[in-house]
GROMACS .gro file of C-alpha atoms in nm:
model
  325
    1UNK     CA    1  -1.507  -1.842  -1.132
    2UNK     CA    2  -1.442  -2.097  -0.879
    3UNK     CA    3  -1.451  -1.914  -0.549
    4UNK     CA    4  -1.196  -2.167  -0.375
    5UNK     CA    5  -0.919  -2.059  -0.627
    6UNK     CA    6  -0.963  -1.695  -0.578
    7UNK     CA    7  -0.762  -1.788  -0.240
    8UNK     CA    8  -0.524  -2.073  -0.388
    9UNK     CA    9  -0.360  -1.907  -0.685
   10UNK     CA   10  -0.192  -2.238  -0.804
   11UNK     CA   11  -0.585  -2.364  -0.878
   12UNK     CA   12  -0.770  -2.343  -1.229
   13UNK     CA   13  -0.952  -1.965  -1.283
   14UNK     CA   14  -1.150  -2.003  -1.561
   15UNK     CA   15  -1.487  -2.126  -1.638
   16UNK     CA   16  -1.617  -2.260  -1.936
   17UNK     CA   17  -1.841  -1.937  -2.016
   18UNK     CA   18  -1.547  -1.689  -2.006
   19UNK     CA   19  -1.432  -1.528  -2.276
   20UNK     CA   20  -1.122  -1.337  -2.369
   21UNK     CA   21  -0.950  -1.563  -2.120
   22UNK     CA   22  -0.618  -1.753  -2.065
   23UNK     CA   23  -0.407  -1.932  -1.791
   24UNK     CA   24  -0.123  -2.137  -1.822
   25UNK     CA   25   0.155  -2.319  -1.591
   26UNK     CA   26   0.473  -2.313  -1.607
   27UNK     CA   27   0.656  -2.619  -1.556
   28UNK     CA   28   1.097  -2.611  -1.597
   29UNK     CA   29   1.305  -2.899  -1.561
   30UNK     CA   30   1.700  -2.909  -1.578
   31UNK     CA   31   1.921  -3.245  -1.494
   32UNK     CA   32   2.157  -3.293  -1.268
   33UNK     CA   33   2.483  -3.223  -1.439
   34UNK     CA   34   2.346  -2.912  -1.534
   35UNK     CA   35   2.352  -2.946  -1.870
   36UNK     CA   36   2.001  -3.018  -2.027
   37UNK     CA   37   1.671  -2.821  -1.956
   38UNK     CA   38   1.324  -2.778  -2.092
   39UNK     CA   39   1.023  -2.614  -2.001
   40UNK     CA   40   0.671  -2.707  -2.039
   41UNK     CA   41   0.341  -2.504  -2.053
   42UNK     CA   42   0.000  -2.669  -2.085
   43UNK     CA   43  -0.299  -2.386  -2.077
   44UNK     CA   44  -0.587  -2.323  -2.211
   45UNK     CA   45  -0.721  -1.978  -2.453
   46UNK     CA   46  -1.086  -1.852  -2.450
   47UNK     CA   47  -1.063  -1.601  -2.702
   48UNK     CA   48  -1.355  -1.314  -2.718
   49UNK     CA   49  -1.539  -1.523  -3.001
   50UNK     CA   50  -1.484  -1.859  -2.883
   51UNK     CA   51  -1.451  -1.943  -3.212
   52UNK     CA   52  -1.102  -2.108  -3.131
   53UNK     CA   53  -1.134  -2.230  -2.772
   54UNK     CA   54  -0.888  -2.498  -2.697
   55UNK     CA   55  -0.655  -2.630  -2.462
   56UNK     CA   56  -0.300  -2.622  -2.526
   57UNK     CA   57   0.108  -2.743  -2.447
   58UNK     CA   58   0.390  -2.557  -2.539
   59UNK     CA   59   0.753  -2.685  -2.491
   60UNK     CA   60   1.111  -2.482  -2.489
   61UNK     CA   61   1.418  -2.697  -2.544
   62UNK     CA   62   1.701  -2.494  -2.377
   63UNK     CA   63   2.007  -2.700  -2.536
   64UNK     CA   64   1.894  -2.717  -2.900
   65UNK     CA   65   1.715  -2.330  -2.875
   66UNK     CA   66   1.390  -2.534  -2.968
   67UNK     CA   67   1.011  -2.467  -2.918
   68UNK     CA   68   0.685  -2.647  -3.015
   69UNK     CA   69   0.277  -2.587  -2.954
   70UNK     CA   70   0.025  -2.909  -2.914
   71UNK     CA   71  -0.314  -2.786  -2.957
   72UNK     CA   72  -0.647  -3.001  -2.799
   73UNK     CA   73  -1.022  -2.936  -2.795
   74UNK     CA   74  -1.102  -2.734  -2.446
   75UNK     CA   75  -1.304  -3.081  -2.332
   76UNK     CA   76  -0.992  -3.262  -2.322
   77UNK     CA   77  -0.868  -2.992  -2.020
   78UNK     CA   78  -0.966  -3.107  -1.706
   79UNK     CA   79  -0.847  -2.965  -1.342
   80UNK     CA   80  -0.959  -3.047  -0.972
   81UNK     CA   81  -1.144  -2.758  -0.801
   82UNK     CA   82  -0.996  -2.808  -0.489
   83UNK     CA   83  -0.625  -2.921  -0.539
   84UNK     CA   84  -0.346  -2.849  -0.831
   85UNK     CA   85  -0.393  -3.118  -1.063
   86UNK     CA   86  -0.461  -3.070  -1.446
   87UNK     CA   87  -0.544  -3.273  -1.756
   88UNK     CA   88  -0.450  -3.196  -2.076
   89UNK     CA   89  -0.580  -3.538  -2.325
   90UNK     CA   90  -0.329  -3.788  -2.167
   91UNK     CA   91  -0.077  -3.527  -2.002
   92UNK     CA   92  -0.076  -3.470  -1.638
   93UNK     CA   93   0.031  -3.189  -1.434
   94UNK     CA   94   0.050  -3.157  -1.072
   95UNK     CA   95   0.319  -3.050  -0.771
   96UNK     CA   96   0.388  -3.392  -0.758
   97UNK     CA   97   0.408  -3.530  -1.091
   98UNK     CA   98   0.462  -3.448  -1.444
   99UNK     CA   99   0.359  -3.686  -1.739
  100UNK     CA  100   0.384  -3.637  -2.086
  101UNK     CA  101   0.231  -3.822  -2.419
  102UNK     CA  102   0.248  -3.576  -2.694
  103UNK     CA  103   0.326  -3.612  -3.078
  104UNK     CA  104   0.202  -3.386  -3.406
  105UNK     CA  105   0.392  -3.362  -3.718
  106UNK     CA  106   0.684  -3.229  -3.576
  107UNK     CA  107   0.756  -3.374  -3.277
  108UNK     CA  108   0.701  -3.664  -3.019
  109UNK     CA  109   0.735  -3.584  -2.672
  110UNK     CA  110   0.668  -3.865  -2.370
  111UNK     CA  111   0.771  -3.882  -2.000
  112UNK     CA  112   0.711  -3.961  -1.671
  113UNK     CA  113   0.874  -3.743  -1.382
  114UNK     CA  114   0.803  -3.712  -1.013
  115UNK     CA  115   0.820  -3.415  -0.821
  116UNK     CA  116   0.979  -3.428  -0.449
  117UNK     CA  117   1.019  -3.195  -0.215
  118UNK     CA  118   0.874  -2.864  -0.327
  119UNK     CA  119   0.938  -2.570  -0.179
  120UNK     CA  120   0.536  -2.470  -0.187
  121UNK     CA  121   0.484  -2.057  -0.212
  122UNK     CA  122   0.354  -1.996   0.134
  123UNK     CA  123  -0.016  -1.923   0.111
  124UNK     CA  124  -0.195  -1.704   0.395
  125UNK     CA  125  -0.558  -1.585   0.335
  126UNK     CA  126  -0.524  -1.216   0.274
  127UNK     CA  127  -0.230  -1.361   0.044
  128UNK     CA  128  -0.292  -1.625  -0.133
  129UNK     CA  129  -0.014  -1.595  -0.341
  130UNK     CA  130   0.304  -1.341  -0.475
  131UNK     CA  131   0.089  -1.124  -0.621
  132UNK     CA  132  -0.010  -1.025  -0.210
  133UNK     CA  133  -0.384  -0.845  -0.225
  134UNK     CA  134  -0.288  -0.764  -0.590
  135UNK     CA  135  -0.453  -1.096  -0.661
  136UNK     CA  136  -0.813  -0.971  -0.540
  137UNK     CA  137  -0.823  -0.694  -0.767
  138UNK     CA  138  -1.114  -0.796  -1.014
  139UNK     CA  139  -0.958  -0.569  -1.358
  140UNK     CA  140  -0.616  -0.669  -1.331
  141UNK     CA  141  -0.458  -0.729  -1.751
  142UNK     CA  142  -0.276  -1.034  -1.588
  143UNK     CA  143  -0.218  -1.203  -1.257
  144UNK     CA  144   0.111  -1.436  -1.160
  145UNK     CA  145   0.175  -1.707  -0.953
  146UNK     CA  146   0.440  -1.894  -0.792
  147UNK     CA  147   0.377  -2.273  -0.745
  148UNK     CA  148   0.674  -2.441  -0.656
  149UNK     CA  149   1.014  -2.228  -0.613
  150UNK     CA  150   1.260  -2.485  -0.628
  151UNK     CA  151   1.225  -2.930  -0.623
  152UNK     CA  152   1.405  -3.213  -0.681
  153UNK     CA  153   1.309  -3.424  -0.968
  154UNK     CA  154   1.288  -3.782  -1.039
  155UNK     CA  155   1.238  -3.960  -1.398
  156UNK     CA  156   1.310  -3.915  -1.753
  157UNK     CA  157   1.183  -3.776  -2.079
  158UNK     CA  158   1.231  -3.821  -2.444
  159UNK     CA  159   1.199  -3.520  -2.669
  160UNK     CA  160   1.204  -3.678  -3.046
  161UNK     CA  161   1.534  -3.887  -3.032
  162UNK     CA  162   1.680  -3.733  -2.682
  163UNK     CA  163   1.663  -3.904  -2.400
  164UNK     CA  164   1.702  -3.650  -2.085
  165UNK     CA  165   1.779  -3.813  -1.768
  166UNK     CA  166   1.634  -3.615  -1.442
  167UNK     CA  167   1.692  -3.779  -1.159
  168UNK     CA  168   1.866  -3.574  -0.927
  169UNK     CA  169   1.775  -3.284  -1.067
  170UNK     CA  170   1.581  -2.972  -1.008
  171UNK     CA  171   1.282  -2.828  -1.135
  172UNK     CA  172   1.051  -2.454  -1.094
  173UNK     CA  173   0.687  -2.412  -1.108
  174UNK     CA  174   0.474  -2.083  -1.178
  175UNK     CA  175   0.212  -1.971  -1.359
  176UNK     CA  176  -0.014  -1.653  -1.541
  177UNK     CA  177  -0.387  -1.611  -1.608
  178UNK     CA  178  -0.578  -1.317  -1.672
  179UNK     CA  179  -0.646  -1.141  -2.074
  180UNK     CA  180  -0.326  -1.084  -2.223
  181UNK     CA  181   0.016  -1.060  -2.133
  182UNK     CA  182   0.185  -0.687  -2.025
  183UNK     CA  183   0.362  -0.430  -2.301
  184UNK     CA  184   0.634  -0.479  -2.139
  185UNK     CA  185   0.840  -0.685  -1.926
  186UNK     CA  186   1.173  -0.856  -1.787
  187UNK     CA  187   1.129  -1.193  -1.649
  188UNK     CA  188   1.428  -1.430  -1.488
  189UNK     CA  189   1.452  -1.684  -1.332
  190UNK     CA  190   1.701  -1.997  -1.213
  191UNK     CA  191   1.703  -2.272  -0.934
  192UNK     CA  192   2.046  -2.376  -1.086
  193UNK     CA  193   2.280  -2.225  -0.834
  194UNK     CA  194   2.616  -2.372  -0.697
  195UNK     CA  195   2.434  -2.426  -0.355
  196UNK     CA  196   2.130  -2.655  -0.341
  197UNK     CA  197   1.765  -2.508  -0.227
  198UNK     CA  198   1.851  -2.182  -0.404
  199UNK     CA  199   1.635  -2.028  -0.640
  200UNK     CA  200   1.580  -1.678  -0.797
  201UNK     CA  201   1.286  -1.532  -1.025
  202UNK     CA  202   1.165  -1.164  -1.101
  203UNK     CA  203   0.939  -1.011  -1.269
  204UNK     CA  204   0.935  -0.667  -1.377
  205UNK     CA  205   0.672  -0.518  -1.551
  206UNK     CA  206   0.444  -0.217  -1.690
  207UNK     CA  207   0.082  -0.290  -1.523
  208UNK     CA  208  -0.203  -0.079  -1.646
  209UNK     CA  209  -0.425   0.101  -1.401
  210UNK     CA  210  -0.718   0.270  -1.364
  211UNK     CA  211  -0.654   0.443  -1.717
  212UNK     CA  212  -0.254   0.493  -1.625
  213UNK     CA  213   0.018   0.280  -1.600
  214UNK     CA  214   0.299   0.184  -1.348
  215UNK     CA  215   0.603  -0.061  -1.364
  216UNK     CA  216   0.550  -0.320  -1.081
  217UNK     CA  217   0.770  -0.586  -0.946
  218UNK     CA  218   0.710  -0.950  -0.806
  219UNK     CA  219   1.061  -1.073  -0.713
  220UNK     CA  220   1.134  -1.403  -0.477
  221UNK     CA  221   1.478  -1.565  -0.364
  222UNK     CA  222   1.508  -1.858  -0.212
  223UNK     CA  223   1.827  -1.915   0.017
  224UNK     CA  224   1.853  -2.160   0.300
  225UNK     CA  225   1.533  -2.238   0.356
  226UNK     CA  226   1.482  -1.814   0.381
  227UNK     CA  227   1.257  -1.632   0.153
  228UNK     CA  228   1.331  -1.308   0.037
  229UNK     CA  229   1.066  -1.128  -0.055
  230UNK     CA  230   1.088  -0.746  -0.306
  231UNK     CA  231   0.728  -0.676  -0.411
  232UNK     CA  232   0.543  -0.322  -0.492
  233UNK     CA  233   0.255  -0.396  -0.241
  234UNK     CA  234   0.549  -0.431   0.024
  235UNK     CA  235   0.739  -0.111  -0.095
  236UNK     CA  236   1.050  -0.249  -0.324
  237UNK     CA  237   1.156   0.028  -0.487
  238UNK     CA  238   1.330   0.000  -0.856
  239UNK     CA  239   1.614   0.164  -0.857
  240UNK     CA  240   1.753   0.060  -1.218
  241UNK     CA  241   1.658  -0.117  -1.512
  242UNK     CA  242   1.892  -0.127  -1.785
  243UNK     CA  243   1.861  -0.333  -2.117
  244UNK     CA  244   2.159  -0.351  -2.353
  245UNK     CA  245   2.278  -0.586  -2.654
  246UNK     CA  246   2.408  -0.877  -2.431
  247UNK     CA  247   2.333  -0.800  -2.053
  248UNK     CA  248   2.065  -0.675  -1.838
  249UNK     CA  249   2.082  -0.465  -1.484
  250UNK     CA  250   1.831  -0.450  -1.232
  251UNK     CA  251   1.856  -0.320  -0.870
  252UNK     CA  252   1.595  -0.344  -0.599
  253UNK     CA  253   1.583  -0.225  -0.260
  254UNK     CA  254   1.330  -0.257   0.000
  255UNK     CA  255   1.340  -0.231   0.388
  256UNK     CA  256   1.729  -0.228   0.445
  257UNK     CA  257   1.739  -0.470   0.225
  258UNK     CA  258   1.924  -0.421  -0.146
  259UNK     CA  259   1.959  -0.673  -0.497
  260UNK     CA  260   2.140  -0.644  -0.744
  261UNK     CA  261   2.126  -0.859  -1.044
  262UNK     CA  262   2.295  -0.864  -1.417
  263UNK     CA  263   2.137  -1.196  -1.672
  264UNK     CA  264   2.356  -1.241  -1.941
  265UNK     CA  265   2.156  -1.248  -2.305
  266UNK     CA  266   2.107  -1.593  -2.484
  267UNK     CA  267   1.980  -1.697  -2.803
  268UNK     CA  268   1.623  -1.880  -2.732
  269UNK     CA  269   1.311  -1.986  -2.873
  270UNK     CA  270   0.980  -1.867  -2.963
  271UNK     CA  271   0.646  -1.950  -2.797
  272UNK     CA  272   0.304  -1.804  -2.841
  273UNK     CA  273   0.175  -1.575  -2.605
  274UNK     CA  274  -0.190  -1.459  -2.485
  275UNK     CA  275  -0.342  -1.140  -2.640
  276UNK     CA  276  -0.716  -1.053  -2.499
  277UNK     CA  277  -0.738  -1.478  -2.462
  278UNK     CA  278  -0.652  -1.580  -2.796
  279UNK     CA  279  -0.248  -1.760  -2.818
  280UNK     CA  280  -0.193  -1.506  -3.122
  281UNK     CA  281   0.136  -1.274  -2.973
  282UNK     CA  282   0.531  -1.414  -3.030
  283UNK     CA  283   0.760  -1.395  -2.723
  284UNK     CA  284   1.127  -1.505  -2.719
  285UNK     CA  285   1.259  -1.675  -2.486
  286UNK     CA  286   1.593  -1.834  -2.376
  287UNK     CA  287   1.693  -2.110  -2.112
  288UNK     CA  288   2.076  -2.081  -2.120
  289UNK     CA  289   2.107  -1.723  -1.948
  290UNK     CA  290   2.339  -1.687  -1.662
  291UNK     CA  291   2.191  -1.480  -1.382
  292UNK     CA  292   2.454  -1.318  -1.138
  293UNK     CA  293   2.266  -1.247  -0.772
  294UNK     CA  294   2.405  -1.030  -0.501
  295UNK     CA  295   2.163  -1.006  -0.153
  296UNK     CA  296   2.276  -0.735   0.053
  297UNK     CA  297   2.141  -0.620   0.421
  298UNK     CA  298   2.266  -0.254   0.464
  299UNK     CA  299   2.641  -0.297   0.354
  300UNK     CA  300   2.690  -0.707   0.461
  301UNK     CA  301   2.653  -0.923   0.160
  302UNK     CA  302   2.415  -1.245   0.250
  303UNK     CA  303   2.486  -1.375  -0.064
  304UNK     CA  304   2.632  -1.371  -0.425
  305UNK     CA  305   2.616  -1.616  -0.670
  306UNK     CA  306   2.564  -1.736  -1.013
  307UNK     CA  307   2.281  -1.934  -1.173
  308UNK     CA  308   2.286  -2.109  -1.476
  309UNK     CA  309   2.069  -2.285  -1.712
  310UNK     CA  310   1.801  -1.939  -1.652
  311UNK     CA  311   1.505  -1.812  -1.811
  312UNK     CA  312   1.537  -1.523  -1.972
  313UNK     CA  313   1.227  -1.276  -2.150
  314UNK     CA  314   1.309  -0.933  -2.232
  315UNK     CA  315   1.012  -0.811  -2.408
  316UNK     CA  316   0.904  -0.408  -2.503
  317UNK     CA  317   1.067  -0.147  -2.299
  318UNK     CA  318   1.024  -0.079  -1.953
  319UNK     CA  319   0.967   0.280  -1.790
  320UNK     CA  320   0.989   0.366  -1.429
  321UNK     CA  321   0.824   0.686  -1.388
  322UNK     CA  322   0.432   0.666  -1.440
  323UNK     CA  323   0.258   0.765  -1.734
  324UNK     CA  324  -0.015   0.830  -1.859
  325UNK     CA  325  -0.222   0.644  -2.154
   0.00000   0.00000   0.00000
C-alpha cells in the first residue's frame, strides 16, 4: 500500500503483492455539439491466484451502443506515487491529458486529448476524497472516488473509422478500487447540462458491513462553482428509490436541503466488471440517458435541469431498510 495515496484517493492503491485486487479510472468524454461520447477505463486485476494478473482498457461508445476490453501484462502498468499519472503500454492517463494507442482484432483506437480546467474534488486530510472517513476503513468491498467533476477538453480521437472531434467539449473523471464491485447499485452521472460548469453523479448502493448490510449514498452536484454535497457519513437520507421498465426515481434529502432526480433508461453496452479482483462479472451500461435534476432548499428551487449524453448502471436491486446476511 502506498501510504501517500491512502490520503489522495485519485493515486494508485495497489501493490504488486496484493491479491484479489482491482482499481480502475474512469475517464468520459462528450463533444461539443453534444452529440458523440465515449468513456474510457484503463485498470488493472490481481485476482486471488495471480494466475491472470494484468493490466487492462475498456472503452464504451455511447452513439453506436459499443464496448471493447484491451488486455496488457501488469509490467506494462505504471503510475507515479506521488501525483495522478498512469501508464498503460503506450496509453497515458492523467488530469491533464489523455492519450490513446490501442488496437486488437477488433478494434483500433488512437488519440490525443488535453484536459483544461478541472474542477479537482476538494481534498482535506480527514477527507481525502467523497467517500469522507469511509475511505480509512481497512475492510471496505469497494471504495469510490471522484477525480475531476466536470473539464473542458481539447483534441481528437479516432475509434476504428470515426473521427470524434473534442475541442470544446467536456469531460468527467472518477474512479473504484477495492475486491469486487457491490450486489447492487444505481449509478448516474452527466456534465452535459444546458448551463456550463454543471455536473451531476450518484451513487447508490448496498455496502456490506460488519456481517450486515446497508444501502449508502455518495452523491455530488456541481452548480456555479457550488458543490452540493448528499453523503451517508453527512446524514443524506434516501427517501425513494424506484426502478421501472424505462425510468428511474431517486430522492435525497439532507440538512434542509432536498433532490430529486428521474434518468430515463437507454440501451448500452457491456463491460467487464471486478469480482474478488479478477475482470470476470458483466455490467450494462448506457451513455445516452437523460438525467432530469431538481435542487431544492426548503421549498425554493436552486435549480432544475436536464442532462444529456448520461451514464446510466442499474444493476441488482436495491433495499433501504437494513438486513441482515
Amino acid at each position: 500500500m502506498n501510504l501517500y495515496a491512502l490520503f489522495n484517493s485519485s493515486l494508485y492503491h495497489g501493490t504488486s503483492s496484493r491479491k484479489g485486487f482491482f482499481e480502475g479510472w474512469y475517464f468520459k468524454f462528450v463533444d461539443r455539439k453534444k452529440e458523440k461520447s465515449f468513456a474510457v477505463i484503463p485498470g488493472v486485476s490481481l485476482n486471488s491466484s495471480r494466475e491472470d494478473a494484468h493490466a487492462f482498457v475498456q472503452f464504451l461508445s455511447g452513439g453506436k451502443n459499443e464496448s471493447g476490453n484491451f488486455n496488457y501484462p501488469l509490467k506494462e502498468f505504471h503510475s507515479d506515487k506521488k501525483h495522478f499519472s498512469v501508464e498503460i503500454s503506450k496509453n497515458h492517463f492523467s488530469a491533464g491529458a489523455v492519450i490513446l494507442e490501442m488496437c486488437n482484432e477488433n478494434h483500433r483506437i488512437a488519440g490525443n486529448i488535453r484536459i483544461l480546467e478541472p474542477y479537482l474534488w476538494p481534498r482535506k486530510f480527514y477527507s481525502p476524497g467523497i467517500m469522507g472517513p469511509f475511505s480509512f476503513v481497512p475492510f471496505m468491498e469497494c471504495y469510490h472516488g471522484v477525480v475531476s467533476m466536470d473539464h473542458k477538453l481539447e483534441g481528437e480521437v479516432r475509434i476504428d473509422d470515426e473521427l470524434i472531434d473534442l475541442s470544446g467539449g467536456r469531460g468527467y473523471i472518477e474512479k473504484d478500487w477495492g475486491r469486487s464491485f457491490p450486489e447492487a447499485w444505481v449509478w448516474m452521472q452527466s456534465n452535459s447540462f444546458d448551463l456550463e460548469r454543471t455536473s451531476f453523479m450518484l451513487s447508490i448502493a448496498t455496502i456490506p458491513w460488519l456481517g450486515r448490510s446497508f444501502t449508502g449514498c455518495l452523491c455530488a452536484f456541481l452548480f456555479k462553482e457550488k458543490l452540493y454535497k448528499f453523503t451517508t457519513y453527512r446524514g443524506a437520507k434516501i427517501d425513494r428509490v424506484e426502478v421501472l421498465d424505462n425510468e428511474v426515481f431517486l430522492q435525497l434529502r439532507q440538512a434542509g436541503f432536498s433532490l430529486n432526480v428521474s434518468a430515463k433508461k437507454t440501451s448500452g453496452a457491456r463491460l467487464i466488471s471486478p469480482v474478488e479482483g479478477s475482470m470476470s462479472g458483466k455490467i450494462d451500461e448506457s451513455l445516452t440517458s437523460e438525467i432530469t435534476v431538481r435542487l431544492l432548499r426548503s421549498d425554493a428551487v436552486l435549480f432544475e435541469g436536464t442532462g444529456t449524453n448520461s451514464g446510466l448502471e442499474v444493476v441488482g436491486e436495491l433495499k433501504l431498510k437494513e438486513k441482515s446476511k
